[in-house]
Amino acid sequence: MPQFIGAVDQGTTSSRFIVFDAQGAVMAMARKEHRQIYPKPGWVEHDPMEILANTHEVIGAALARANLTAADLAAVGITNQRETVLLWDRHTGLPLCNALVWMDTRNDALVQVFAAQGGQDRFRGVTGLPLATYFSGLKLRWILDNIPGARAKAERGDALFGTVDSWLAWNFTGLHITDVTNASRTMLMDLASCEWSAPMLDEFGIPRACLPEIRASSEVYGEIKTVPLGGTRLAGILGDQQAALVGQTCFAAGEAKNTYGTGAFLLMNTGLVPVRSTCGLLTTLAYKFGGEAPRYALEGAIAITGALVQWLRDNLRMIDSAAEVEALAASVNDNGGVYIVPAFSGLYAPYWKDNARGVIAGLTRYANRAHFARAALEATAYQVRDVVRAMEEDSGIQLTVLKTDGGMVENELLMQFQADMLDVAVVRPEVAETTALGAAYAAGLAVGYWDSVAALRANWRAGRRWEPVMPAAARARHDRLWKKAVERSFDWVDEENAKL
């Protein structure tokens, strides 16, 4: 019997392959970054062939580091950046264009057209989502309208649409599939039936022939045919944030996690019932295991958190590496009055302001790069606080502890400030690779490597806990100034500067 489970974690900035044992411990890992392509302001692209090549490379590297082969893996799962869109030729396997990344805003004119016809929330009842540049359906519509020959090929079924999970699964197995969590982020799936919605396809002008088959998040889809995983079963697919929810074993209604990565994503399991948000959150699929009924979640999606640190590094050159930001921020006692609202692609939950743009408020001659570093970290905590408030109001559940994961949770200054701003404990698990672990759990459940979610719960262990220590008056002051800064970011884009 194979001893391990593999997980492909294809994220916004890198691709990774991780091998886990039955206790959820990492046995081997390899990672490789891919290019971020910015053809125009607001446009963000990835090269699908680069992502595919990197994925194959990290799979081979991780297996080699642990002296393993495909025969040592009981199954493999995939987790992926969710709303990023691809369209490729069924016959050649080549993309028709670069992938449009989830934070790409080139479809903003389409969003405005559909919102003008019935409001931003006109499709929430079917899809659980507001009209926004974020979601996949109108990104696909932009490709169909703007890439020569794309619509004709899609209508004939000669061009295949997918999020990154579909792209990888097709290249691994030849199957054109996606899972319910990724499909729920397209604005094309009916939340209740977990099937493509004919009215939404008609409304957006999307041909059914190009869409993948929607499957459960945990089932045996087929055999991987490509080296170095040839002969291994592909048995799990989850969008990255839902994968982290599973990896954090949030299987009961009311349990929540927050993932800090390029963006930040807070998900709360709402059980068998899709809760309709009135506070700017998303209603989405949490997961569907085999033939069981789907589980739903409320989600607060924040576009820019870790990406703000990357911006300090790459654009402003205030730091040489992302790891330096904590020490730099800790070299000052406070933010020096500086507040950064990173609305580079507009604001997501709970505001949903596509026309917002980033602002830096409170500048004086006193402010230096250390204050900028601290303000960048604090911006993450403020945004998460906004989302937690909305989630508590929508769900009627008061958060008592926040489970955290993602790359930024190694930043202890941020985690302490997060606990202070939430006024609740923040907990980091012993195994921080919860996104990949969730994909591994989905695959392992499908093949019997783990026999129940109870076995998965038994694996979860706290690694570090932060308790709030900030006085209430200081918390209230930060909150008030943050809100002032956020309001100044609203409605920046208008007809005169929309193309600048």
Short mmCIF file of C-alpha atoms in Angstrom, two decimals, residues 3 19 94 116 128 132-133 188 191 207 217 229 266 283 305 340-341 398 419 434 474 492:
data_model
loop_
_atom_site.label_atom_id
_atom_site.label_comp_id
_atom_site.label_asym_id
_atom_site.label_seq_id
_atom_site.Cartn_x
_atom_site.Cartn_y
_atom_site.Cartn_z
CA GLN A 3 2.48 5.36 2.12
CA VAL A 19 4.14 15.04 -0.19
CA LEU A 94 -1.98 25.42 -26.68
CA ALA A 116 -26.50 48.98 -15.03
CA GLY A 128 -24.08 33.82 -4.47
CA ALA A 132 -17.27 42.24 -9.97
CA THR A 133 -14.19 42.02 -12.15
CA LEU A 188 -21.91 30.55 -14.12
CA LEU A 191 -25.40 27.23 -6.12
CA PRO A 207 -21.18 28.70 -25.00
CA SER A 217 -14.09 17.93 -4.68
CA LEU A 229 3.18 10.89 -11.74
CA LEU A 266 -11.68 34.34 5.36
CA THR A 283 -21.83 32.75 -0.69
CA THR A 305 -2.30 41.62 1.47
CA ILE A 340 -2.06 52.34 3.31
CA VAL A 341 -5.23 51.20 1.53
CA GLN A 398 -19.36 35.69 17.20
CA ALA A 419 -5.20 39.47 17.45
CA THR A 434 -2.94 23.88 5.01
CA ALA A 474 -5.92 52.33 20.80
CA TRP A 492 -11.18 57.24 -7.79
#
